CSV table of C-alpha atoms in Angstrom, one decimal:
chain,number,residue,atom,x,y,z
A,476,MET,CA,106.5,68.8,93.7
A,477,HIS,CA,105.8,65.0,93.9
A,478,LYS,CA,108.0,63.0,91.5
A,479,SER,CA,106.3,60.2,89.5
A,480,PRO,CA,107.8,56.8,90.0
A,481,LEU,CA,110.4,55.8,87.5
A,482,ILE,CA,110.2,52.3,86.0
A,483,LEU,CA,113.1,50.8,84.1
A,484,VAL,CA,112.3,48.1,81.5
A,485,VAL,CA,115.1,45.8,80.4
A,486,ASP,CA,114.2,43.8,77.3
A,487,ASP,CA,116.1,43.0,74.1
A,488,GLU,CA,112.8,43.5,72.1
A,489,PRO,CA,111.9,47.2,71.7
A,490,VAL,CA,108.3,46.2,70.8
A,491,ASN,CA,107.9,44.7,74.2
A,492,PHE,CA,108.8,48.0,75.8
A,493,SER,CA,106.2,49.7,73.5
A,494,VAL,CA,103.5,47.4,74.8
A,495,ILE,CA,104.4,48.0,78.4
A,496,ARG,CA,104.6,51.7,77.9
A,497,THR,CA,101.1,51.7,76.3
A,498,LEU,CA,99.6,49.6,79.1
A,499,LEU,CA,101.1,51.9,81.8
A,500,LEU,CA,100.5,55.2,80.0
A,501,LYS,CA,97.4,56.2,82.0
A,502,ASP,CA,99.1,55.8,85.4
A,503,GLY,CA,101.5,58.6,84.8
A,504,TYR,CA,104.8,56.7,85.4
A,505,GLN,CA,108.1,57.7,84.0
A,506,LEU,CA,109.6,54.9,81.9
A,507,GLU,CA,113.1,54.2,80.8
A,508,TYR,CA,114.3,51.5,78.4
A,509,ILE,CA,117.5,49.6,77.9
A,510,SER,CA,117.9,46.6,75.6
A,511,ASN,CA,120.4,44.6,77.6
A,512,GLY,CA,121.7,44.1,81.1
A,513,ILE,CA,125.4,44.7,80.4
A,514,ASP,CA,126.9,47.2,82.9
A,515,ILE,CA,123.5,47.1,84.7
A,516,MET,CA,124.9,48.5,88.0
A,517,GLN,CA,126.3,51.6,86.3
A,518,LYS,CA,123.0,52.1,84.5
A,519,LEU,CA,121.0,51.7,87.7
A,520,SER,CA,123.2,54.5,89.2
A,521,GLU,CA,122.5,56.8,86.3
A,522,ILE,CA,118.8,56.1,86.0
A,523,ASN,CA,117.9,55.4,89.7
A,524,PRO,CA,114.7,53.6,89.1
A,525,ASP,CA,111.9,52.8,91.6
A,526,LEU,CA,111.0,49.5,89.9
A,527,LEU,CA,112.6,47.1,87.4
A,528,LEU,CA,110.7,45.1,84.8
A,529,LEU,CA,113.1,42.5,83.6
A,530,ASP,CA,112.9,40.1,80.7
A,531,VAL,CA,114.5,36.7,81.2
A,532,MET,CA,115.5,35.6,77.7
A,533,MET,CA,118.2,38.0,76.5
A,534,PRO,CA,121.3,37.1,74.4
A,535,GLU,CA,124.2,38.7,76.2
A,536,ILE,CA,123.2,38.1,79.8
A,537,SER,CA,120.1,36.4,81.1
A,538,GLY,CA,117.5,38.2,83.3
A,539,MET,CA,118.1,35.7,86.1
A,540,ASP,CA,121.8,36.6,86.2
A,541,ILE,CA,121.0,40.3,86.1
A,542,CYS,CA,118.6,39.8,89.0
A,543,ARG,CA,121.2,38.0,91.1
A,544,GLN,CA,123.8,40.7,90.4
A,545,ILE,CA,121.4,43.5,91.5
A,546,LYS,CA,120.1,41.8,94.6
A,547,SER,CA,123.7,40.9,95.8
A,548,ASP,CA,124.5,44.7,96.0
A,549,PRO,CA,123.4,46.2,99.3
A,550,ALA,CA,122.8,49.5,97.6
A,551,TRP,CA,120.1,48.0,95.3
A,552,GLU,CA,118.7,45.1,97.4
A,553,GLY,CA,115.6,47.1,98.0
A,554,LEU,CA,114.8,47.7,94.4
A,555,PRO,CA,111.7,45.7,93.4
A,556,ILE,CA,112.2,43.5,90.4
A,557,ILE,CA,109.3,41.9,88.4
A,558,ILE,CA,110.4,39.2,86.0
A,559,VAL,CA,108.5,39.3,82.7
A,560,THR,CA,108.9,36.1,80.7
A,561,ALA,CA,107.2,33.8,78.3
A,562,LEU,CA,108.2,30.9,80.6
A,563,SER,CA,105.3,30.1,82.9
A,564,THR,CA,105.9,26.8,84.7
A,565,LYS,CA,106.2,26.4,88.4
A,566,GLU,CA,109.9,25.8,88.0
A,567,ASP,CA,110.2,29.1,86.2
A,568,LEU,CA,108.5,30.9,89.0
A,569,SER,CA,110.7,29.1,91.5
A,570,ASP,CA,113.9,30.0,89.6
A,571,SER,CA,112.8,33.7,89.4
A,572,LEU,CA,112.2,33.8,93.2
A,573,ASP,CA,115.5,32.0,93.9
A,574,ALA,CA,117.3,34.7,91.8
A,575,GLY,CA,115.8,37.4,94.1
A,576,ALA,CA,112.9,38.6,92.0
A,577,ASP,CA,110.0,40.1,93.9
A,578,ASP,CA,107.3,39.1,91.5
A,579,PHE,CA,106.6,37.3,88.2
A,580,ILE,CA,104.4,38.2,85.2
A,581,PRO,CA,104.0,35.8,82.2
A,582,LYS,CA,103.9,36.8,78.6
A,583,PRO,CA,101.8,37.9,76.9
A,584,VAL,CA,101.4,40.7,79.4
A,585,HIS,CA,97.8,41.4,80.6
A,586,GLY,CA,97.3,45.1,81.2
A,587,LEU,CA,95.2,44.9,84.4
A,588,GLU,CA,97.5,42.4,85.9
A,589,LEU,CA,100.6,44.5,85.0
A,590,ARG,CA,99.1,47.6,86.5
A,591,ALA,CA,98.1,45.9,89.7
A,592,ARG,CA,101.5,44.2,90.2
A,593,VAL,CA,103.4,47.5,89.4
A,594,LYS,CA,101.3,49.4,91.8
A,595,SER,CA,101.8,46.8,94.5
A,596,MET,CA,105.6,46.7,94.0
A,597,LEU,CA,105.8,50.6,94.1
A,598,ARG,CA,103.9,50.6,97.3
A,599,ILE,CA,106.4,48.2,98.8
A,600,LYS,CA,109.2,50.4,97.5
A,601,ARG,CA,107.8,53.5,99.2
A,602,GLN,CA,107.5,51.7,102.5
A,603,TYR,CA,111.1,50.4,102.1
A,604,ASP,CA,112.4,53.9,101.4
A,605,LYS,CA,110.6,55.3,104.4
A,606,ILE,CA,112.1,52.6,106.6
A,607,GLN,CA,115.5,53.3,105.2
A,608,GLU,CA,115.1,57.0,105.7
A,609,LEU,CA,114.0,56.4,109.3
A,610,TYR,CA,116.9,54.0,109.8
A,611,GLU,CA,119.5,56.5,108.5
A,612,SER,CA,118.0,59.3,110.6
A,613,GLN,CA,118.0,57.2,113.7
A,614,SER,CA,121.5,55.9,112.9
A,615,GLY,CA,122.7,59.5,112.9
A,616,VAL,CA,121.1,60.2,116.3
A,617,ILE,CA,122.4,56.9,117.7
A,618,LYS,CA,125.9,57.8,116.5
A,619,LEU,CA,125.7,61.2,118.1
A,620,LEU,CA,124.4,59.7,121.3
A,621,GLU,CA,127.2,57.1,121.3
A,622,ASN,CA,129.8,59.8,120.9
A,623,ASN,CA,128.2,61.9,123.7
A,624,LEU,CA,127.9,58.8,125.9
A,625,MET,CA,131.6,58.0,125.5
A,626,GLU,CA,132.5,61.5,126.5
A,627,LEU,CA,130.0,61.4,129.3
A,628,LYS,CA,131.4,58.1,130.6
A,629,GLY,CA,134.9,59.6,130.7
A,630,ASN,CA,133.6,62.6,132.6
A,631,VAL,CA,131.6,60.5,135.0
A,632,ALA,CA,134.6,58.3,135.7
A,633,ARG,CA,136.7,61.3,136.6
A,634,ALA,CA,134.1,63.3,138.5
A,635,ILE,CA,132.0,60.9,140.5
A,636,PRO,CA,134.7,58.9,142.3
A,637,HIS,CA,136.4,62.1,143.5
A,638,GLU,CA,133.3,64.0,144.5
A,639,ILE,CA,131.9,61.0,146.4
A,640,ASN,CA,135.2,59.8,148.0
A,641,THR,CA,136.2,63.3,149.3
A,642,PRO,CA,133.2,63.8,151.7
A,643,LEU,CA,133.0,60.0,152.4
A,644,ASN,CA,136.6,60.0,153.5
A,645,GLY,CA,135.9,63.1,155.6
A,646,ILE,CA,133.1,61.3,157.4
A,647,LEU,CA,135.0,58.0,157.9
A,648,GLY,CA,138.1,59.8,158.9
A,649,THR,CA,136.5,61.9,161.6
A,650,ILE,CA,134.5,59.0,162.9
A,651,SER,CA,137.6,56.9,163.1
A,652,LEU,CA,139.4,59.6,165.1
A,653,LEU,CA,136.4,59.8,167.5
A,654,LEU,CA,136.4,56.0,168.0
A,655,GLN,CA,140.1,55.9,168.7
A,656,TYR,CA,140.7,59.0,170.8
A,657,SER,CA,137.3,60.1,172.1
A,658,GLU,CA,138.2,59.3,175.7
A,659,GLY,CA,141.1,61.7,175.7
A,660,MET,CA,139.4,64.5,173.8
A,661,SER,CA,137.8,67.6,175.2
A,662,ALA,CA,134.2,68.5,174.5
A,663,GLU,CA,135.4,71.2,172.1
A,664,GLU,CA,137.6,68.9,170.1
A,665,THR,CA,134.8,66.3,169.9
A,666,LYS,CA,132.4,69.0,168.7
A,667,GLU,CA,134.9,70.2,166.1
A,668,LEU,CA,135.3,66.7,164.7
A,669,LEU,CA,131.5,66.1,164.7
A,670,SER,CA,131.1,69.4,162.8
A,671,MET,CA,133.6,68.2,160.2
A,672,ALA,CA,131.7,64.9,159.7
A,673,TYR,CA,128.4,66.8,159.5
A,674,HIS,CA,129.6,69.1,156.8
A,675,SER,CA,131.1,66.2,154.8
A,676,ALA,CA,127.7,64.4,155.1
A,677,LEU,CA,125.9,67.5,153.8
A,678,ARG,CA,128.2,67.7,150.9
A,679,LEU,CA,127.6,64.0,150.1
A,680,GLU,CA,123.9,64.5,150.4
A,681,ASP,CA,124.1,67.5,148.0
A,682,ILE,CA,126.0,65.3,145.5
A,683,THR,CA,123.5,62.5,145.8
A,684,GLN,CA,120.5,64.8,145.4
A,685,THR,CA,122.0,66.6,142.4
A,686,PHE,CA,122.6,63.3,140.7
A,687,LEU,CA,119.1,62.1,141.4
A,688,THR,CA,117.7,65.4,140.1
A,689,TYR,CA,119.8,64.9,136.9
A,690,VAL,CA,118.3,61.4,136.4
A,691,LYS,CA,114.7,62.6,137.2
A,692,VAL,CA,114.9,65.6,134.8
A,693,PHE,CA,116.3,63.5,131.9
A,694,LEU,CA,113.7,60.9,132.4
A,695,LYS,CA,111.1,63.6,132.3
A,696,SER,CA,112.5,65.0,129.1
A,697,THR,CA,112.6,61.6,127.5
A,698,TYR,CA,108.8,61.3,127.9
A,699,GLN,CA,108.2,65.0,127.3
A,700,SER,CA,105.3,64.3,124.9
A,701,ASN,CA,103.4,63.0,128.0
A,702,HIS,CA,104.4,65.9,130.1
A,703,ASN,CA,101.3,68.0,130.4
A,704,THR,CA,102.2,71.6,131.1
A,705,SER,CA,98.6,72.8,131.0
A,706,THR,CA,98.2,71.9,134.7
A,707,HIS,CA,101.1,74.2,135.7
A,708,ILE,CA,100.2,77.6,137.1
A,709,ALA,CA,101.4,80.8,135.4
A,710,ILE,CA,104.0,82.4,137.7
A,711,PRO,CA,105.1,86.1,137.7
A,712,LEU,CA,108.7,85.5,136.6
A,713,HIS,CA,110.2,88.8,137.9
A,714,GLU,CA,109.1,88.2,141.5
A,715,VAL,CA,110.7,84.8,141.7
A,716,VAL,CA,113.9,86.0,140.0
A,717,VAL,CA,114.4,88.8,142.5
A,718,ASN,CA,113.7,86.6,145.5
A,719,VAL,CA,116.0,83.8,144.5
A,720,ALA,CA,118.7,86.3,143.5
A,721,LYS,CA,118.7,87.9,146.9
A,722,VAL,CA,118.8,84.5,148.7
A,723,GLN,CA,121.8,83.4,146.6
A,724,ALA,CA,123.6,86.7,147.1
A,725,GLU,CA,123.2,86.4,150.9
A,726,ARG,CA,124.5,82.8,150.7
A,727,PHE,CA,127.7,84.0,149.2
A,728,SER,CA,127.8,87.1,151.5
A,729,ARG,CA,127.6,89.3,148.4
A,730,LEU,CA,124.4,91.2,148.6
A,731,ALA,CA,126.2,94.4,147.8
A,732,ASP,CA,127.4,92.8,144.5
A,733,LEU,CA,123.9,92.1,143.2
A,734,VAL,CA,122.2,94.5,140.8
A,735,CYS,CA,118.6,93.6,139.8
A,736,HIS,CA,117.4,96.1,137.2
A,737,PRO,CA,113.7,97.0,137.1
A,738,MET,CA,112.1,94.0,135.5
A,739,GLU,CA,109.2,93.9,133.0
A,740,TYR,CA,106.1,92.0,134.1
A,741,ALA,CA,105.7,88.6,132.6
A,742,CYS,CA,104.1,85.3,133.5
A,743,ILE,CA,105.3,81.9,132.5
A,744,LYS,CA,103.7,78.5,133.0
A,745,ILE,CA,106.0,76.4,135.1
A,746,GLU,CA,106.2,74.5,138.4
A,747,ASN,CA,107.5,76.8,141.0
A,748,ILE,CA,110.1,74.3,142.3
A,749,ASP,CA,111.5,73.9,138.8
A,750,LEU,CA,111.8,77.7,138.2
A,751,GLU,CA,113.5,78.2,141.6
A,752,TYR,CA,115.9,75.4,140.8
A,753,ILE,CA,116.9,76.9,137.4
A,754,LEU,CA,117.4,80.4,138.9
A,755,LYS,CA,119.3,79.0,142.0
A,756,GLU,CA,121.8,77.1,139.8
A,757,ILE,CA,122.5,79.9,137.3
A,758,ILE,CA,122.6,82.7,139.8
A,759,SER,CA,124.8,80.7,142.2
A,760,ASN,CA,127.2,80.0,139.4
A,761,ALA,CA,127.4,83.7,138.7
A,762,PHE,CA,128.6,84.3,142.2
A,763,LYS,CA,130.8,81.2,142.3
A,764,PHE,CA,132.8,82.2,139.3
A,765,SER,CA,133.3,85.8,140.1
A,766,ASN,CA,135.3,87.7,142.8
A,767,GLN,CA,134.1,89.7,145.7
A,768,ARG,CA,133.0,93.2,144.5
A,769,ASP,CA,132.5,91.9,141.0
A,770,ILE,CA,128.9,92.9,140.1
A,771,VAL,CA,126.3,90.3,139.2
A,772,THR,CA,123.6,91.9,137.0
A,773,ILE,CA,120.1,90.6,136.3
A,774,PHE,CA,117.7,92.1,133.9
A,775,ASN,CA,114.9,91.0,131.5
A,776,LYS,CA,113.1,92.0,128.4
A,777,VAL,CA,109.7,91.0,126.8
A,778,GLU,CA,109.7,90.5,123.1
A,779,ASN,CA,107.3,88.8,120.7
A,780,ASN,CA,105.4,86.8,123.4
A,781,TYR,CA,108.7,85.7,125.0
A,782,VAL,CA,110.4,86.8,128.1
A,783,TYR,CA,114.2,86.8,128.2
A,784,VAL,CA,116.2,86.8,131.5
A,785,MET,CA,119.9,87.7,131.4
A,786,ILE,CA,122.2,86.9,134.4
A,787,CYS,CA,125.7,88.4,133.9
A,788,ASN,CA,128.8,88.2,136.0
A,789,LYS,CA,132.2,89.9,135.4
A,790,GLY,CA,134.4,87.1,136.7
A,791,LEU,CA,134.8,84.0,134.5
A,792,SER,CA,135.1,84.0,130.7
A,793,MET,CA,135.2,80.9,128.6
A,794,THR,CA,136.5,80.0,125.1
A,795,GLU,CA,134.0,79.2,122.4
A,796,GLU,CA,135.2,75.5,122.5
A,797,GLU,CA,134.5,75.4,126.3
A,798,ILE,CA,131.1,76.9,125.8
A,799,ALA,CA,130.3,74.3,123.1
A,800,LYS,CA,131.2,71.5,125.4
A,801,VAL,CA,129.2,72.6,128.4
A,802,GLY,CA,127.3,69.5,129.5
A,803,ALA,CA,126.8,66.9,132.2
A,804,PHE,CA,129.8,66.2,134.4
A,805,MET,CA,131.9,68.8,132.6
A,806,GLN,CA,133.9,71.4,134.6
A,807,PHE,CA,136.4,73.8,133.2
A,808,ARG,CA,139.7,75.1,134.8
A,809,ARG,CA,138.7,73.5,138.1
A,810,GLU,CA,142.3,73.7,139.2
A,811,ILE,CA,142.0,77.5,139.0
A,812,HIS,CA,138.5,78.0,140.4
A,813,GLU,CA,138.5,75.1,142.8
A,814,GLN,CA,134.8,74.6,142.8
A,815,GLN,CA,133.2,71.4,144.2
A,816,GLY,CA,130.4,69.5,142.5
A,817,LEU,CA,129.7,67.3,139.6
A,818,GLY,CA,129.2,70.0,137.0
A,819,LEU,CA,125.5,69.0,136.6
A,820,GLY,CA,123.8,72.2,137.7
A,821,LEU,CA,123.7,74.1,134.4
A,822,THR,CA,122.9,70.9,132.4
A,823,ILE,CA,119.9,70.2,134.6
A,824,ALA,CA,118.8,73.8,134.5
A,825,ARG,CA,119.0,73.9,130.7
A,826,LYS,CA,117.1,70.6,130.4
A,827,ILE,CA,114.3,71.9,132.6
A,828,ILE,CA,114.0,75.0,130.5
A,829,GLU,CA,113.6,72.9,127.4
A,830,ILE,CA,110.9,70.8,129.0
A,831,TYR,CA,108.8,74.0,129.4
A,832,HIS,CA,109.4,74.9,125.7
A,833,GLY,CA,112.0,77.5,126.5
A,834,SER,CA,115.7,77.9,125.5
A,835,SER,CA,119.0,79.0,126.9
A,836,LYS,CA,122.4,80.1,125.8
A,837,LEU,CA,125.7,80.9,127.3
A,838,TYR,CA,128.1,83.6,125.9
A,839,ASN,CA,130.9,85.9,126.7
A,840,SER,CA,130.0,89.5,127.5
A,841,ASP,CA,131.8,92.5,128.8
A,842,LYS,CA,134.7,90.7,130.5
A,843,GLY,CA,132.5,88.0,131.9
A,844,MET,CA,129.7,85.5,131.1
A,845,THR,CA,126.0,85.9,130.4
A,846,VAL,CA,123.4,83.2,130.7
A,847,GLU,CA,120.3,84.0,128.8
A,848,MET,CA,117.0,82.2,129.4
A,849,CYS,CA,113.9,82.5,127.2
A,850,PHE,CA,110.4,81.4,128.1
A,851,PRO,CA,107.0,81.7,126.2
A,852,ILE,CA,104.7,84.1,128.0
A,853,GLU,CA,101.5,82.8,129.4
A,854,ALA,CA,98.3,84.6,130.4
A,855,GLU,CA,98.1,85.0,134.2
A,856,ILE,CA,95.7,82.6,135.8
A,857,VAL,CA,93.5,84.3,138.4
């Protein structure tokens, strides 16, 4: 229910309040009255007005001093103040504005002028409140981003130098050996060193491509409102899941450990390359963080126009704190699992899912981990 604006009248003459109340009666405002400005800050906190109509000539403390006191407090600097006074010279107007007043009405008060100025000041107050609300909302977001950025910077500082230096040193080291000792090396030794350099270069390329994908996806998500998914083709999800799962199982020489349950038919609207990337990252993690002969299970369900895909492994489990911190450049218990990489794969996958209006979650299940993906179902395009 919309709350009527509350106007506080400060005047030592109750009859003046009666006049103002009569003039503003038809506009539906709430009106409060106090006869002096002593302890004005406490009274403002109790009443919380949207507008202050303030008389100048009062015995204990003048309206000008009250105005200065209010406007000097950051909590109330946005409160509109209209000075109401019998003084009407240009000097009086100048003094009122210097004290911080927002407007000036001479006595005797004219009803039409009063209503117009009150309406104008209340409109300004609403705009001010909206700006403040937006500022506070954005400040909260900025603070959260700053905290995440600080953590991200720390993780980047730890992860990137190591991940880049390791393959780079491998390339430089093998090339250095070839340059110094190639004349005395056999063809087999030369081939072995070149193979080492090649695999180091592949690892460096993989790191670079992963980082570029991370930047690309997050730029895309930043401008998500301009990301038109209507042009993307509806893809039968189950077919792609099974195909990618088999490729990843073969990559880890663990085809026997893969169990794909019969999957319900469902189409989702997504670019094929993005869907394959999501599945590749999540399924490869399931094999990375589980042992040989530990089963990796994949199944899905269709419910309320959404399709859910679950990828479960029985190797790694994580604490709730670790799950909550899963993000860019974050890796857990690396000293145990000894996995290479920047820790970006799952973060990229989750962000792509969000771009296509889906969701994902990670949780412990049956002595292992489950990644659950959810996508809105789309009608198949023929």
